């Protein structure tokens, strides 16, 4: 880390498992830092020390404001930042100040909630706000792949509705902790198996429950390659998600947040359905969203 | 344990997580014993000591034959007992002798396999054979709930086809290790929530993936009772299984192996579909199946 970094603010994305920070001067990134001190591993009085341990090299010229998004604002986080209810404009962030000592002034962005059906997000609202900053006037559906993937309907700068799917977490549990762990590799990929599996559960979602153990039996009886089984498992689960999320993507203008393996899997799953997606860099969207929140803070203080 | 027990054979059900043994005289149970030394925790040379530790009090009058079923016969077990392919009569067991010292003569029942779609079972074939001993001439579908629930089509004394569902394992993983663990209780039940959830995924199986995170959000936003969330999660997963297993139960003569909580959940899930099930005691079926295998051994030796 460069010890002459002198940001005028610090951007923070603080999720359940990771803490990411950027030293910012205006909209420019001067430096980056990250640690595994996510919200899930911290008691309430451990947030300030964890943040200081990461960003103190950037504070040599005195305190600077910190804008944070993510699970840090949950009830189990540093301070609860109340949800804002959709429909609402994600860019009009609500900020909650976290209790901290003199050289830190930390503001946490509120998450969003939806009453019917019940749903919540924390962190993604900032990425959505950033996406809208980068793509002004964009209407359509934004998919944010992750441990808990979000599908978000955007119209006229507002989040109209959204839905969360646990597909990423299910894939990790089933491939890593169920009997399928013996038959599914930790890496490797088979595009044909993936696309076939997506097509199967999308066309016949009622077959999903019966397909899972077949991956184990297929490997025992016919020696199915573990990379093929891995891609097929991913395809079955993403296909089931697409079946449930059909109203979100059918005939819609689509964008996917992310450029990594998981985001590309969603893109490849949607392509055979005639849906092409704008792919957006996650870090750019996160920083654009936190920058918008910081602008709001400056205007109101 | 009674140290004057003198069985003329020993029945063993040796699964992945448990080892159960019965001291038998003919068809009569003299004594029972069990341990947690399941196949999953044992290296190949640890099977004989684990069995001896459990049954040695029954061997005071000399060696007696042991008939075992379950994962003990898998490739990772004591000795591999090759699968028999369906269609076949489960009662015509194939037995494989395990390598053991003089005072133990251990025979392991073969599992069953199916080529299309690929599927396997070990242990259930013995319960099915026992069920047919107890219900001679029974034709229909037998459901064997468990970590991996089996649906088995029986006709004229043969297993025609079968299918395995990982529903029990999925429920344990999702309720115990995913984000839903915060919202789902370890016990407690809500029959209405269970039946509503079964009905939902049975009618609209494509909605399953979207319903799971809703259990978490519902608890966060409206304080859904964790017992209700637990029953709803079970209902969503069993409903998805019933949607996939529809050809097995629709208009069929049905029996369920088991009388505990899980077996009753399947019975309650099927009842609103107009399906009534014969409920069968698992231990009786297991012992009847092992007794039939022992008879076969006596005839062939």
Coordinates of C-alpha atoms in Angstrom, one line a residue, chain A residues 88-195:
Chain A
X88 CA -38.0 4.4 -5.0
X89 CA -35.0 6.0 -6.8
X90 CA -31.9 4.1 -5.6
X91 CA -29.8 7.2 -6.3
X92 CA -31.6 9.2 -3.6
X93 CA -29.7 7.3 -0.9
X94 CA -30.6 7.6 2.8
X95 CA -27.5 7.6 4.9
X96 CA -27.1 6.6 8.6
X97 CA -24.1 7.7 10.6
X98 CA -22.2 5.0 12.4
X99 CA -20.9 5.6 15.9
X100 CA -17.1 6.2 15.6
X101 CA -14.3 8.1 17.2
X102 CA -13.0 11.5 16.0
X103 CA -10.9 10.6 13.0
X104 CA -13.6 8.6 11.3
X105 CA -16.9 9.9 10.0
X106 CA -18.7 6.9 8.5
X107 CA -22.1 7.0 6.7
X108 CA -23.9 3.9 5.7
X109 CA -26.2 3.7 2.7
X110 CA -29.7 2.2 3.4
X111 CA -30.8 -1.0 1.7
X112 CA -34.1 -1.5 0.0
X113 CA -37.1 -3.6 1.0
X114 CA -40.2 -4.7 -0.8
X115 CA -43.5 -5.7 1.0
X116 CA -45.1 -8.0 -1.5
X117 CA -43.6 -10.4 -2.0
X118 CA -41.3 -9.8 0.9
X119 CA -37.7 -9.1 -0.2
X120 CA -34.6 -7.1 0.9
X121 CA -31.3 -6.0 -0.5
X122 CA -28.2 -4.3 1.0
X123 CA -25.3 -3.2 -1.1
X124 CA -27.0 -3.9 -4.5
X125 CA -29.0 -0.6 -4.2
X126 CA -25.7 1.2 -4.5
X127 CA -24.6 -0.8 -7.5
X128 CA -28.0 -0.1 -9.1
X129 CA -27.6 3.6 -8.4
X130 CA -24.2 3.5 -9.9
X131 CA -25.4 1.6 -13.0
X132 CA -28.0 4.3 -13.5
X133 CA -25.3 7.0 -13.2
X134 CA -23.3 5.2 -15.9
X135 CA -26.4 4.6 -18.0
X136 CA -28.7 7.5 -17.5
X137 CA -32.3 7.0 -18.6
X138 CA -31.8 3.2 -18.8
X139 CA -35.1 1.3 -18.4
X140 CA -35.3 -2.5 -18.2
X141 CA -34.1 -5.3 -15.9
X142 CA -30.8 -5.5 -14.2
X143 CA -29.5 -8.9 -13.0
X144 CA -26.9 -8.9 -10.2
X145 CA -25.4 -12.4 -9.9
X146 CA -24.0 -13.3 -6.5
X147 CA -24.4 -15.6 -3.5
X148 CA -27.9 -14.2 -3.6
X149 CA -28.7 -13.1 -7.1
X150 CA -31.1 -10.1 -7.5
X151 CA -33.3 -9.4 -10.5
X152 CA -34.3 -5.7 -10.5
X153 CA -37.0 -4.0 -12.6
X154 CA -35.9 -0.4 -13.3
X155 CA -38.2 2.3 -14.8
X156 CA -37.8 6.1 -14.9
X157 CA -34.8 5.9 -12.5
X158 CA -36.7 3.9 -9.9
X159 CA -36.5 0.4 -8.6
X160 CA -40.1 -0.8 -9.4
X161 CA -39.7 -4.4 -8.0
X162 CA -37.0 -7.0 -7.3
X163 CA -36.6 -10.6 -6.5
X164 CA -33.8 -12.5 -4.8
X165 CA -32.6 -16.1 -5.6
X166 CA -30.3 -18.2 -3.5
X167 CA -28.9 -20.0 -6.5
X168 CA -25.2 -19.1 -5.8
X169 CA -25.5 -20.3 -2.2
X170 CA -27.4 -23.5 -3.2
X171 CA -24.7 -24.3 -5.8
X172 CA -22.0 -23.9 -3.2
X173 CA -23.8 -26.1 -0.6
X174 CA -24.9 -28.8 -3.0
X175 CA -21.5 -29.0 -4.8
X176 CA -19.4 -28.7 -1.6
X177 CA -21.4 -30.4 1.2
X178 CA -23.9 -32.8 -0.2
X179 CA -23.4 -36.3 -1.6
X180 CA -22.8 -34.7 -5.0
X181 CA -19.4 -33.4 -3.7
X182 CA -18.0 -36.8 -4.7
X183 CA -19.2 -36.3 -8.3
X184 CA -18.8 -32.6 -8.9
X185 CA -15.4 -31.0 -9.4
X186 CA -14.2 -27.9 -7.7
X187 CA -13.4 -26.3 -11.1
X188 CA -13.6 -27.2 -14.8
X189 CA -16.6 -26.5 -17.1
X190 CA -18.6 -28.1 -19.9
X191 CA -20.5 -25.5 -21.9
X192 CA -22.7 -28.1 -23.7
X193 CA -23.7 -29.8 -20.4
X194 CA -24.4 -26.4 -18.9
X195 CA -26.7 -25.2 -21.7

